[in-house]
PDB file of C-alpha atoms in Angstrom:
ATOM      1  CA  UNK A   4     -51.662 -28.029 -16.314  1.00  0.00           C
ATOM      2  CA  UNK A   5     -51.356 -27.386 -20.256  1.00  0.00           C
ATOM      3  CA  UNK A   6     -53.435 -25.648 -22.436  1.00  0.00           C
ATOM      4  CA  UNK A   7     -55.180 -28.678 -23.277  1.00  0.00           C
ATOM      5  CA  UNK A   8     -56.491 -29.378 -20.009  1.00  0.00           C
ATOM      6  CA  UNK A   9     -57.254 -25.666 -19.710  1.00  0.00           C
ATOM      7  CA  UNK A  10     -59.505 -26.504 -22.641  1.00  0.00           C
ATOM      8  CA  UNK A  11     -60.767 -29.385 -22.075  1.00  0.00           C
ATOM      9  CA  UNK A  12     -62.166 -28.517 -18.450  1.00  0.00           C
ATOM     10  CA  UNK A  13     -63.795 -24.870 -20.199  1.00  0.00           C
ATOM     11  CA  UNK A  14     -65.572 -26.908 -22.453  1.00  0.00           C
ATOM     12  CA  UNK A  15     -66.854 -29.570 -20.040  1.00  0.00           C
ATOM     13  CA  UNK A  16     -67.973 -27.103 -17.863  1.00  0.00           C
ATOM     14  CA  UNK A  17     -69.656 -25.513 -21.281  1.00  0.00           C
ATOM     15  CA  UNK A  18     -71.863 -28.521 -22.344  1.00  0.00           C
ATOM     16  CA  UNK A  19     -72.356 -29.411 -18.427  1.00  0.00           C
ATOM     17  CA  UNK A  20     -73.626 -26.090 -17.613  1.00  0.00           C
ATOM     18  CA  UNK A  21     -75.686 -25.821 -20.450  1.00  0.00           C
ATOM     19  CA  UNK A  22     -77.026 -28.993 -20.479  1.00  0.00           C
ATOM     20  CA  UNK A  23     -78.567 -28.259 -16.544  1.00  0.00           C
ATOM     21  CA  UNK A  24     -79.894 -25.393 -17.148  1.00  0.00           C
ATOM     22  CA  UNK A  25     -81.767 -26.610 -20.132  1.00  0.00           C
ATOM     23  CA  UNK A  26     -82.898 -28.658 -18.157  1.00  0.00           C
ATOM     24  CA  UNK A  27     -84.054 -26.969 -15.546  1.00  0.00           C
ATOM     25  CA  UNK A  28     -84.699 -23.854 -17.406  1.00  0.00           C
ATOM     26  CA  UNK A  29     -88.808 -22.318 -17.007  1.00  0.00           C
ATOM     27  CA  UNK A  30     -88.886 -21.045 -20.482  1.00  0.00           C
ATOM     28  CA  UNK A  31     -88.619 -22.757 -23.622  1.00  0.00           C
ATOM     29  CA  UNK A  32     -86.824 -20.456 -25.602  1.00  0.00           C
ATOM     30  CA  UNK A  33     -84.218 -19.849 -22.653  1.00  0.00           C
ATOM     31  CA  UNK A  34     -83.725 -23.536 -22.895  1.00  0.00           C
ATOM     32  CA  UNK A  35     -82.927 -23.888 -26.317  1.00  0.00           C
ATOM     33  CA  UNK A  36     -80.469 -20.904 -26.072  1.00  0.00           C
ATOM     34  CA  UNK A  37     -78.448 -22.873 -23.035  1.00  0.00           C
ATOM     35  CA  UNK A  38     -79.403 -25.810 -25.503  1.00  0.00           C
ATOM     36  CA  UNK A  39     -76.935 -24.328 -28.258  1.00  0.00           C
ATOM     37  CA  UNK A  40     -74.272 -23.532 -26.003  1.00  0.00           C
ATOM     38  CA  UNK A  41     -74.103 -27.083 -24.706  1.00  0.00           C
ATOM     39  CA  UNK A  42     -74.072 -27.805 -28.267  1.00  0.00           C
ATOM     40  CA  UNK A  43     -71.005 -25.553 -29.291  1.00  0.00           C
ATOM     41  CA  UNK A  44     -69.382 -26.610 -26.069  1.00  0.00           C
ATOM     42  CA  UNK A  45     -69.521 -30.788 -27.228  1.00  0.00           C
ATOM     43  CA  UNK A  46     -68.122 -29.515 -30.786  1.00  0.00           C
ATOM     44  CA  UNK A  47     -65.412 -27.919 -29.480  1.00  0.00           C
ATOM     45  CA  UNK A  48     -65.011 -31.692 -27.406  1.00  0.00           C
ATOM     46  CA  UNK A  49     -64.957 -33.313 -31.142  1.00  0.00           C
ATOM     47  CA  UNK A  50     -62.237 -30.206 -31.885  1.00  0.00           C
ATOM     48  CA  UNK A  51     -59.764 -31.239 -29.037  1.00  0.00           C
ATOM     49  CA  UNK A  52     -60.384 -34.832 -29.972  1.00  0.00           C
ATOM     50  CA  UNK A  53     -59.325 -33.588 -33.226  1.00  0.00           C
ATOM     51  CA  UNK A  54     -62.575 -34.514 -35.468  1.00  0.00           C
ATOM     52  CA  UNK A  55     -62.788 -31.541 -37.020  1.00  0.00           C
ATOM     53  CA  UNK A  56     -65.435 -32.584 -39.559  1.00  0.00           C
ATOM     54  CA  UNK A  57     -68.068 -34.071 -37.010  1.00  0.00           C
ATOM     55  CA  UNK A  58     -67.286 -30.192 -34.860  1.00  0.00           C
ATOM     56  CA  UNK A  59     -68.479 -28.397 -38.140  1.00  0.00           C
ATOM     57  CA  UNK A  60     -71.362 -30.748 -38.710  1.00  0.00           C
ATOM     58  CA  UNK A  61     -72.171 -30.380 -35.133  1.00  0.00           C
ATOM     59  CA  UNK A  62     -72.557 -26.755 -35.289  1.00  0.00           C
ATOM     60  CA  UNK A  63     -74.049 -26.766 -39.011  1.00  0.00           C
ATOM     61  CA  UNK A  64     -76.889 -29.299 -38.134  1.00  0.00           C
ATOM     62  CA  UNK A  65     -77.053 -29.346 -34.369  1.00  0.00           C
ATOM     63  CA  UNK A  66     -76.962 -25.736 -33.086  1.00  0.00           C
ATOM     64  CA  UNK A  67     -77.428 -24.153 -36.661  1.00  0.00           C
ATOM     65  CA  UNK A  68     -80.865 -26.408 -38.008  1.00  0.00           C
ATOM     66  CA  UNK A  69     -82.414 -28.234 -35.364  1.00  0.00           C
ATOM     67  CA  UNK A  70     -82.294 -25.388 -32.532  1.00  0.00           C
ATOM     68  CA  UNK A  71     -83.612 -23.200 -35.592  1.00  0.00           C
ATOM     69  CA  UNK A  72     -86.293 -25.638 -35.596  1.00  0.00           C
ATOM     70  CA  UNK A  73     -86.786 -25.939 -32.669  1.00  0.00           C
ATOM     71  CA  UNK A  74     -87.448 -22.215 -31.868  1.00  0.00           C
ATOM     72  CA  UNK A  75     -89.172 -21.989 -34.999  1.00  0.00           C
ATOM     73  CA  UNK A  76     -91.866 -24.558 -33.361  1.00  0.00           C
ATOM     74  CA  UNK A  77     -91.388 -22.413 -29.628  1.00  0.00           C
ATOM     75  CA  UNK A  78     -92.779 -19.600 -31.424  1.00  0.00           C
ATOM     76  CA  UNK A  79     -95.452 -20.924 -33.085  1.00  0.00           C
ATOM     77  CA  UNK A  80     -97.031 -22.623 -30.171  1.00  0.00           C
ATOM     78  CA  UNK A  81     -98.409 -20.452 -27.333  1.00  0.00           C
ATOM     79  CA  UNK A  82     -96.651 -22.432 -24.013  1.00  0.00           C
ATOM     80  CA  UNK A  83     -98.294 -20.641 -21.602  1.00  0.00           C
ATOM     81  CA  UNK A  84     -97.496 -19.228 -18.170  1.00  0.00           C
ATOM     82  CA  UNK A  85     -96.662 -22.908 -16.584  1.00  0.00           C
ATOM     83  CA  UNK A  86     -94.258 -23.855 -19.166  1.00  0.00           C
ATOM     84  CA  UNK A  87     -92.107 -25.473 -16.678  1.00  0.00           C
ATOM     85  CA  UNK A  88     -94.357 -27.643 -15.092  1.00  0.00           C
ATOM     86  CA  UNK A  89     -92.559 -31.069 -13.737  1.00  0.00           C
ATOM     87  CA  UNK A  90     -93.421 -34.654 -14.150  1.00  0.00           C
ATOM     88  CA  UNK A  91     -96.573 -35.479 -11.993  1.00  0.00           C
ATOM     89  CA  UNK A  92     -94.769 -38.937 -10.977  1.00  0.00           C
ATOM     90  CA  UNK A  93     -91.815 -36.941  -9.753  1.00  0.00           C
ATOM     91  CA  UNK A  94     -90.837 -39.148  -7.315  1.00  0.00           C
ATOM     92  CA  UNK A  95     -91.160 -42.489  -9.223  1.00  0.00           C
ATOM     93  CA  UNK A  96     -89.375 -41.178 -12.137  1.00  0.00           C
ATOM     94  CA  UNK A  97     -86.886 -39.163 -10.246  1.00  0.00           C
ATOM     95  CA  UNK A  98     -85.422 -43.284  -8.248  1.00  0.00           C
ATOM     96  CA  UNK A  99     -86.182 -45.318 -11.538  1.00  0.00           C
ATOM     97  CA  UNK A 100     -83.650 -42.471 -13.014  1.00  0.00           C
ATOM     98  CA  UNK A 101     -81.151 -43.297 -10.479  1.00  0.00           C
ATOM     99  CA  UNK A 102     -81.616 -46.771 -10.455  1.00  0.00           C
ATOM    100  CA  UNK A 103     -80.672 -47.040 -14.005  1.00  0.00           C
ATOM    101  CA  UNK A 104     -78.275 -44.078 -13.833  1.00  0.00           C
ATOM    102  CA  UNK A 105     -76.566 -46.240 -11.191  1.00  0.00           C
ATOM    103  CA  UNK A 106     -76.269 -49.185 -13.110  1.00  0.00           C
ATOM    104  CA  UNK A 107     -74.714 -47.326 -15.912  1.00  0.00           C
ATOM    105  CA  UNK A 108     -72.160 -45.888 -13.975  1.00  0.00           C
ATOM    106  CA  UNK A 109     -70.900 -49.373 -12.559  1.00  0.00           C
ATOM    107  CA  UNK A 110     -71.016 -50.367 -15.925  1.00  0.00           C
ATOM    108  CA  UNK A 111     -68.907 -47.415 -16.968  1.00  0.00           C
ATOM    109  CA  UNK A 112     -66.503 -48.138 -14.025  1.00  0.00           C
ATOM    110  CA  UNK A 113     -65.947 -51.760 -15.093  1.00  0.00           C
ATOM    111  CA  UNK A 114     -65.468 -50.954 -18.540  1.00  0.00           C
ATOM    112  CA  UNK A 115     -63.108 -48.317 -17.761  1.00  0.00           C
ATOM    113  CA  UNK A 116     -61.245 -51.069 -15.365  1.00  0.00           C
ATOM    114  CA  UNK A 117     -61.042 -53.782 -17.806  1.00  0.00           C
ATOM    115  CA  UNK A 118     -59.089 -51.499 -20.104  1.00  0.00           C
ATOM    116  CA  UNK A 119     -57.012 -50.215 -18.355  1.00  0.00           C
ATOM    117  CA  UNK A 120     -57.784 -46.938 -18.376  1.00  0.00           C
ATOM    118  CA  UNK A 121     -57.412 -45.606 -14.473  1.00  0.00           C
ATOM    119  CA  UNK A 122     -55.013 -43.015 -14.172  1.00  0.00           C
ATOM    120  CA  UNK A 123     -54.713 -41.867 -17.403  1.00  0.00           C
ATOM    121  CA  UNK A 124     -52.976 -45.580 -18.407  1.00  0.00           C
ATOM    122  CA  UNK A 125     -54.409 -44.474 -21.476  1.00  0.00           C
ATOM    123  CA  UNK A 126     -52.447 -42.199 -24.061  1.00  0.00           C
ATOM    124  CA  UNK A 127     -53.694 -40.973 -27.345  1.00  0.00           C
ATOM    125  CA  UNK A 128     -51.657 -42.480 -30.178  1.00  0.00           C
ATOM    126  CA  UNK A 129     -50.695 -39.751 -32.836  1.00  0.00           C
ATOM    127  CA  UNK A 130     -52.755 -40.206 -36.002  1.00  0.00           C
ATOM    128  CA  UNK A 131     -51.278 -41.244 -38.505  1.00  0.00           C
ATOM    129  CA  UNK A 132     -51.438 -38.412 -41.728  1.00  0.00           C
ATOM    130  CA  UNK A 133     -51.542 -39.050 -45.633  1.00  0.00           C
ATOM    131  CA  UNK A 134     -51.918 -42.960 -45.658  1.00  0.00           C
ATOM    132  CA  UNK A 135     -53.873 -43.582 -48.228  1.00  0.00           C
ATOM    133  CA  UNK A 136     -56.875 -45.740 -48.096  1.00  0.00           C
ATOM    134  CA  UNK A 137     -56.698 -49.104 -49.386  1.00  0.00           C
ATOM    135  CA  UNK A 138     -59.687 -51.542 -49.913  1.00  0.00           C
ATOM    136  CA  UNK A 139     -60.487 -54.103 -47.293  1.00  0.00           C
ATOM    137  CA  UNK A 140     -58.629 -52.588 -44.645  1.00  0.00           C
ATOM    138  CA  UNK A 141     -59.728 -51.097 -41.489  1.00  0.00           C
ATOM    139  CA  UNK A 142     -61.051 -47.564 -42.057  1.00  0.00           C
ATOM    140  CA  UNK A 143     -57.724 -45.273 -39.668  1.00  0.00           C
ATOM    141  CA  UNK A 144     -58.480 -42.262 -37.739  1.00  0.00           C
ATOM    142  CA  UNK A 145     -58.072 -39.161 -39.659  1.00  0.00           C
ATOM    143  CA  UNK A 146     -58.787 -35.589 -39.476  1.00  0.00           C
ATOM    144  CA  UNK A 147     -59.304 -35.320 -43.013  1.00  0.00           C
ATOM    145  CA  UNK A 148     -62.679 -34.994 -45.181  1.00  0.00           C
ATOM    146  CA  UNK A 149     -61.336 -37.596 -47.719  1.00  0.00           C
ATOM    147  CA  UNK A 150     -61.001 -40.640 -45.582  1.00  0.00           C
ATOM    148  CA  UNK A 151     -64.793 -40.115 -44.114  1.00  0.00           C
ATOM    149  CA  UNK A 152     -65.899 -39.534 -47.781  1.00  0.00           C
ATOM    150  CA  UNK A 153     -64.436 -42.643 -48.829  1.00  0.00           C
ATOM    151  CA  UNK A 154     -65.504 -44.812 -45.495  1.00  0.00           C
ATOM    152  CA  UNK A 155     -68.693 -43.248 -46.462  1.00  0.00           C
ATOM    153  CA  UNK A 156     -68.717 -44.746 -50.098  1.00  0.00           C
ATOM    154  CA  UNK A 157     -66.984 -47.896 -49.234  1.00  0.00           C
ATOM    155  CA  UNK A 158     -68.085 -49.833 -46.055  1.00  0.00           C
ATOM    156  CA  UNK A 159     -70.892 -47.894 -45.310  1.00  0.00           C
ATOM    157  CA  UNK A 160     -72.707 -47.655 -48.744  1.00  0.00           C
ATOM    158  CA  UNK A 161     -75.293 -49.499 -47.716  1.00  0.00           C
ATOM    159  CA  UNK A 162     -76.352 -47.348 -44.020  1.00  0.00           C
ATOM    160  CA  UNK A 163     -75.865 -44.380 -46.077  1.00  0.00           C
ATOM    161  CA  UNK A 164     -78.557 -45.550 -48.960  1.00  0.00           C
ATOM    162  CA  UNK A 165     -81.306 -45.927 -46.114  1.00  0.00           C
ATOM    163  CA  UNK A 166     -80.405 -43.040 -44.155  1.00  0.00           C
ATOM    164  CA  UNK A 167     -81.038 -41.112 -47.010  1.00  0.00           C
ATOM    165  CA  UNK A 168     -84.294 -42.924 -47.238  1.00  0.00           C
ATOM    166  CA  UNK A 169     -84.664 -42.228 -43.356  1.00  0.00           C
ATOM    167  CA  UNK A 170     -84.888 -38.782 -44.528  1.00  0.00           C
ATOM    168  CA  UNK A 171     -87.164 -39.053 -47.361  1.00  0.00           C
ATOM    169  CA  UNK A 172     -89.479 -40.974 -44.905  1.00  0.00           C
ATOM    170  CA  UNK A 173     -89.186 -38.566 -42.206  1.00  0.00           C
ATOM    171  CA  UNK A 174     -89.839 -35.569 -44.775  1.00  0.00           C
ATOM    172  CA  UNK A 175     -92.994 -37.477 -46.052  1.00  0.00           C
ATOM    173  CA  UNK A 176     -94.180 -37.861 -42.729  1.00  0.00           C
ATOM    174  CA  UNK A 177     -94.143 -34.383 -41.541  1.00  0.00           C
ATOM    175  CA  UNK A 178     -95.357 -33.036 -44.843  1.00  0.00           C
ATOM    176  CA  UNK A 179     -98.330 -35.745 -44.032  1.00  0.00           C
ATOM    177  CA  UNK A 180     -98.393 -35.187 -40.374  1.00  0.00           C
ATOM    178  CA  UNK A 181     -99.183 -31.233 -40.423  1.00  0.00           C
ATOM    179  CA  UNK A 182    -101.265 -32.191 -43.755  1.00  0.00           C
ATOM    180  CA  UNK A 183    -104.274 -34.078 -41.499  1.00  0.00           C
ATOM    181  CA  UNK A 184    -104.999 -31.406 -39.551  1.00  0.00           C
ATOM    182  CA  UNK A 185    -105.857 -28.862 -42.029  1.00  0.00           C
ATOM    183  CA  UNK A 186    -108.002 -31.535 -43.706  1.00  0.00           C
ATOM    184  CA  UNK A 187    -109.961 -31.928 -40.561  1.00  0.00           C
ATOM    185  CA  UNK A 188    -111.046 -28.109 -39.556  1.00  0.00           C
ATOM    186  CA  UNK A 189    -112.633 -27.874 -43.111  1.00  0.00           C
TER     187      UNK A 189
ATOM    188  CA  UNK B  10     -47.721 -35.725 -21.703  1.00  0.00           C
ATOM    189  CA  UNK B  11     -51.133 -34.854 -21.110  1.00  0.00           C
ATOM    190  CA  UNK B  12     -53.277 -35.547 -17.823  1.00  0.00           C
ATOM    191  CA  UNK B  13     -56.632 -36.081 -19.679  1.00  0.00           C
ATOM    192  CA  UNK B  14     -56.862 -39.278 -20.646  1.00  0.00           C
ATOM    193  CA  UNK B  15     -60.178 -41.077 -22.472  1.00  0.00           C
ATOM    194  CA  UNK B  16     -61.599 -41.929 -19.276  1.00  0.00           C
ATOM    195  CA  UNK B  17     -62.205 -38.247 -18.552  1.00  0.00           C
ATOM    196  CA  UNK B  18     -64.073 -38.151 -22.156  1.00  0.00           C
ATOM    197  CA  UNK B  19     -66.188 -40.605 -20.760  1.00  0.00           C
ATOM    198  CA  UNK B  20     -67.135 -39.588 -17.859  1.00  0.00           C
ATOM    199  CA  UNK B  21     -68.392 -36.465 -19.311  1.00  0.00           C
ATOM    200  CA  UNK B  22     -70.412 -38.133 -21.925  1.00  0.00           C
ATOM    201  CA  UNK B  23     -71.970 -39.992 -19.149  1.00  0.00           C
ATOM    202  CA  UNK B  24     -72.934 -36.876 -17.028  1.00  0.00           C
ATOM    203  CA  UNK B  25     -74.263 -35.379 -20.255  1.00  0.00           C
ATOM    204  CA  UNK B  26     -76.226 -38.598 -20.954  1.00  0.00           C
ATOM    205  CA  UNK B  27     -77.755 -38.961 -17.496  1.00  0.00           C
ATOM    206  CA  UNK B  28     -78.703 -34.996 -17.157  1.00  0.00           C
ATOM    207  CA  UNK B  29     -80.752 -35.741 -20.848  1.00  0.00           C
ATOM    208  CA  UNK B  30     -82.335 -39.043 -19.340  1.00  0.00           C
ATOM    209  CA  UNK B  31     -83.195 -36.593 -16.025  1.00  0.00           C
ATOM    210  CA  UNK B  32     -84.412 -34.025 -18.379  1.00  0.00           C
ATOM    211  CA  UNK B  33     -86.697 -37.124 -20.313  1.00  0.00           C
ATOM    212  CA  UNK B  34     -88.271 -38.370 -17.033  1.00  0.00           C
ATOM    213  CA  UNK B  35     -88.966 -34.866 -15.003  1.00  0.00           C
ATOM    214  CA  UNK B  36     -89.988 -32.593 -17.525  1.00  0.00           C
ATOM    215  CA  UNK B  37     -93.432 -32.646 -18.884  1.00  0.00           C
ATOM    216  CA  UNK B  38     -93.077 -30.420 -21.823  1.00  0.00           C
ATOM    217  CA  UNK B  39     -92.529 -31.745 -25.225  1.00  0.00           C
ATOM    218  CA  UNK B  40     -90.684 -29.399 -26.099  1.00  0.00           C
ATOM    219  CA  UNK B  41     -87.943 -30.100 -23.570  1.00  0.00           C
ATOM    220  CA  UNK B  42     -88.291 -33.295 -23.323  1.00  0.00           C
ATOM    221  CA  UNK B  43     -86.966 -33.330 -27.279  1.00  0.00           C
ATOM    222  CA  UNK B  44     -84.147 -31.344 -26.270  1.00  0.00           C
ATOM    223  CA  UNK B  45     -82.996 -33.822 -23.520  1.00  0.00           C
ATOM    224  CA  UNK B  46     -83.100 -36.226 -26.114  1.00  0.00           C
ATOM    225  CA  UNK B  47     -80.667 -34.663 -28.302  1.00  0.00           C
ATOM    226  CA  UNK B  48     -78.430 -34.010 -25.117  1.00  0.00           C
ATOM    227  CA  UNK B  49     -78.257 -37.941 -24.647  1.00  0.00           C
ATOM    228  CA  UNK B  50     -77.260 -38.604 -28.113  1.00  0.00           C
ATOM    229  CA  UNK B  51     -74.702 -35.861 -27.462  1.00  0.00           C
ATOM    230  CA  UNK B  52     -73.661 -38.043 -24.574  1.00  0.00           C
ATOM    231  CA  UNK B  53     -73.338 -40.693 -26.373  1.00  0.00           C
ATOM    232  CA  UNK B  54     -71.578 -38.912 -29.602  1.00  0.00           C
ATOM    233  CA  UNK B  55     -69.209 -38.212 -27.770  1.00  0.00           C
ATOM    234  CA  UNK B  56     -68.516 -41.343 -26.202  1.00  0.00           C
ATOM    235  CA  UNK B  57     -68.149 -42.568 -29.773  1.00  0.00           C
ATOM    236  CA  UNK B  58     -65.874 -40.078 -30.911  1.00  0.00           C
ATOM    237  CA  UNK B  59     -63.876 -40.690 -28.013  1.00  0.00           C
ATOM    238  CA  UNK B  60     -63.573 -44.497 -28.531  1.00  0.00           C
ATOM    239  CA  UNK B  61     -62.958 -44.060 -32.372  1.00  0.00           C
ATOM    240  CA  UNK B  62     -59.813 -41.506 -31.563  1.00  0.00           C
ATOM    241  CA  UNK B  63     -58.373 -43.778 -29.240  1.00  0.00           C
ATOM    242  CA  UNK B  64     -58.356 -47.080 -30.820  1.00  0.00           C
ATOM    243  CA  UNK B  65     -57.316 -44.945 -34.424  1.00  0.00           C
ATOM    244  CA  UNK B  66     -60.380 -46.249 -35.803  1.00  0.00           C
ATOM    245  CA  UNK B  67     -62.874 -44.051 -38.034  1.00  0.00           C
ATOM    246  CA  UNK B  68     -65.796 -46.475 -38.001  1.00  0.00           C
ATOM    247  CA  UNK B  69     -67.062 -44.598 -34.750  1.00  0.00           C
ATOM    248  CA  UNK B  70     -66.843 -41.472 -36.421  1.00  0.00           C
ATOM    249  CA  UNK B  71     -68.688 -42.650 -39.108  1.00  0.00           C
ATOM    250  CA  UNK B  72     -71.722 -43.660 -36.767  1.00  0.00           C
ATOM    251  CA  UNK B  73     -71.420 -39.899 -35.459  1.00  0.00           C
ATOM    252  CA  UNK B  74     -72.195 -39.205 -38.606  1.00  0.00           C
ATOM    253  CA  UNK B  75     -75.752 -41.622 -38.889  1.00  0.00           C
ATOM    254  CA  UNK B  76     -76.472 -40.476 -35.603  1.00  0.00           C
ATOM    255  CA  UNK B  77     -76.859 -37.225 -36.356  1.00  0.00           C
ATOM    256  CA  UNK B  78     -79.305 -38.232 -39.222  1.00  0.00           C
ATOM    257  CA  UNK B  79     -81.190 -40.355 -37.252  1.00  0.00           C
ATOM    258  CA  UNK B  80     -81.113 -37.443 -34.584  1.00  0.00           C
ATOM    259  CA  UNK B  81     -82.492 -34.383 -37.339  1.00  0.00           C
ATOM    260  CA  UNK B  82     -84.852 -36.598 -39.073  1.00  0.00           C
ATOM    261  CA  UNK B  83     -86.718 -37.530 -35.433  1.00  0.00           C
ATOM    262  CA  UNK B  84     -86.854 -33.792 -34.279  1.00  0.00           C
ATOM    263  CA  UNK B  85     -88.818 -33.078 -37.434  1.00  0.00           C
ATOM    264  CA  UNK B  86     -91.269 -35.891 -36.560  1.00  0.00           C
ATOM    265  CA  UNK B  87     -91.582 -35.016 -33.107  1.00  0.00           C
ATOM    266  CA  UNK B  88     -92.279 -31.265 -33.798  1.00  0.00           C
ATOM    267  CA  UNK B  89     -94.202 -32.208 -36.381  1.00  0.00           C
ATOM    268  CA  UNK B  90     -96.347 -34.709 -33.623  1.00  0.00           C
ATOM    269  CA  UNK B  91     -95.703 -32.031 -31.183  1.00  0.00           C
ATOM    270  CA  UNK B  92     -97.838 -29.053 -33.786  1.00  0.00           C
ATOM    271  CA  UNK B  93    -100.504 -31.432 -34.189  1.00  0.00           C
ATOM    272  CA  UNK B  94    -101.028 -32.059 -31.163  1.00  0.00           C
ATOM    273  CA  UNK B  95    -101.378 -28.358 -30.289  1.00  0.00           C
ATOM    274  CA  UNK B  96    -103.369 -27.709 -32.812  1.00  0.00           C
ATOM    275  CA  UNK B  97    -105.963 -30.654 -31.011  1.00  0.00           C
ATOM    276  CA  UNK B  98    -105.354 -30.004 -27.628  1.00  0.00           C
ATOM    277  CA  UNK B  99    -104.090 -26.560 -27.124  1.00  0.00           C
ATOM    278  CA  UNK B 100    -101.530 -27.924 -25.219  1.00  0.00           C
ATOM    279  CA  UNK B 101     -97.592 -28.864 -25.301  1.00  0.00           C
ATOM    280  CA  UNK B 102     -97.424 -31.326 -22.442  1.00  0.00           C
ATOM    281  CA  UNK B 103     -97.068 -35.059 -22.765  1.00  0.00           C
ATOM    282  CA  UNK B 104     -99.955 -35.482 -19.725  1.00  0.00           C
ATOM    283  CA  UNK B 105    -102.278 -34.689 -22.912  1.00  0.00           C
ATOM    284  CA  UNK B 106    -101.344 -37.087 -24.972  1.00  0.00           C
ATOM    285  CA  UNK B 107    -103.962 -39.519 -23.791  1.00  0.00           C
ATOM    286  CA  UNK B 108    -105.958 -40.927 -26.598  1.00  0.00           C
ATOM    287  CA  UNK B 109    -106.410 -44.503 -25.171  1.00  0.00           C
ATOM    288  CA  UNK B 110    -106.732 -43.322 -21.277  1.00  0.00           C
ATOM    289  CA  UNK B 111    -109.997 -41.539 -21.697  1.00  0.00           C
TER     290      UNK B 111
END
């Protein structure tokens, strides 16, 4: 066992944890906290898979503005003492989630087969550093800012444009959403 | 050489995806029930990054990046459904929403 396994395995056991608790957490606000550190435990994931950019991003927006968000909105509403009620159809929901939890796993398992991948057949090529992008060729793994920047501007011009708009959209529609309200108690 | 291969990656990104779709079907607060969302697209993040670093390809990467748009610009819409709704109903469970029921 190497260091990287070492890793790997801590961090797993990081976003796994967190995520069940979250999930079965009473209290909002304790949920968002094991929220964050199932969070920091995927970025540190994108780390050993050596995306550094998308770990910062994943801690900048993820666990630094959304959670902040999120317990923003926790605070402002009053949850009350049953905050962790459960699903009424408990027992509907609970096989229709296996069902299709099922389903994806064979899925997983045959995808996994076809490539080869049992048994750690697969190995992780090196990436290959300083190769400068050229146009109309396939966008290559890199750990550097640049190359994303540039796959950004290039190929994906066009999904960046209407994300952006995505955002302006969304932005309208909250600032319109929490608008109505105050309109209708005067 | 090391022992964890993609597969492992993958797995995990599937037990992090089905504990969010759990979270989505059993839990009746909003609240929570936006947070499982995000741990599915976590799930599945990471499933992408995984495929782009193994096939040396940064176009998966680069849908990491849209996801997480997609991901921060619905979290403000559903808090922002989630606030209205309290301030109607006094309530943060999804039971309540229920305009067309009654």
């Amino acid at each position: 066992m190497n260091l990287v396994d070492i890793l790997f395995y801590l961090f797993a056991t990081l976003s796994l944890g967190g995520g069940i608790l979250m999930v079965c957490s009473k209290h909002p606000v304790s949920a968002a906290m094991f929220m964050i550190i199932s969070l920091v435990g995927v970025a540190s994931l994108f780390v050993l898979l050596e995306a550094f950019f998308l770990a910062v991003l994943q801690i900048l927006v993820y666990a630094g503005a959304v959670m902040v968000l999120f317990l923003f909105i926790i605070m402002l509403v009053d949850v009350g003492p049953n905050a962790g009620k459960t699903s009424k159809m408990k027992l509907i929901s609970g096989l229709a989630g296996a069902f299709l939890i099922s389903l994806l796993i064979v899925s997983f398992l045959i995808i996994v087969q076809s490539s080869g991948w049992i048994g750690g057949g697969a190995n992780w090529s090196p990436i290959i550093e300083g190769a400068e992008p050229v146009i109309g060729d396939n966008l290559s793994f890199s750990t550097s800012v640049k190359s994303f920047g540039y796959g950004l501007m290039t190929k994906y011009m066009l999904p960046l444009q209407i994300s952006g708009f995505l955002l302006l959209a969304a932005m309208v529609g909250v600032i319109v959403l929490s608008k109505k309200e105050e309109q209708d108690t005067n | 050489m090391e022992t964890i291969s993609p597969s492992h990656y993958l797995f995990l990104a599937l037990c992090l995806f089905s504990i969010g779709f759990f979270g989505v079907l059993l839990r009746r607060n909003i609240l929570l029930l936006l947070m499982s969302l995000e741990l599915m697209l976590n799930g599945i993040n990471l499933a992408l990054v995984t495929f782009s670093r193994t096939s040396l390809n940064l176009d998966g990467s680069i849908f990491v990046f849209f996801i997480m748009t997609v991901a921060a610009a619905e979290v403000a819409v559903g808090l922002a459904l989630l606030v209205a709704l309290y301030k109607k109903r006094q309530s943060v469970f999804s039971e309540d929403m229920n305009l067309v029921s009654n």
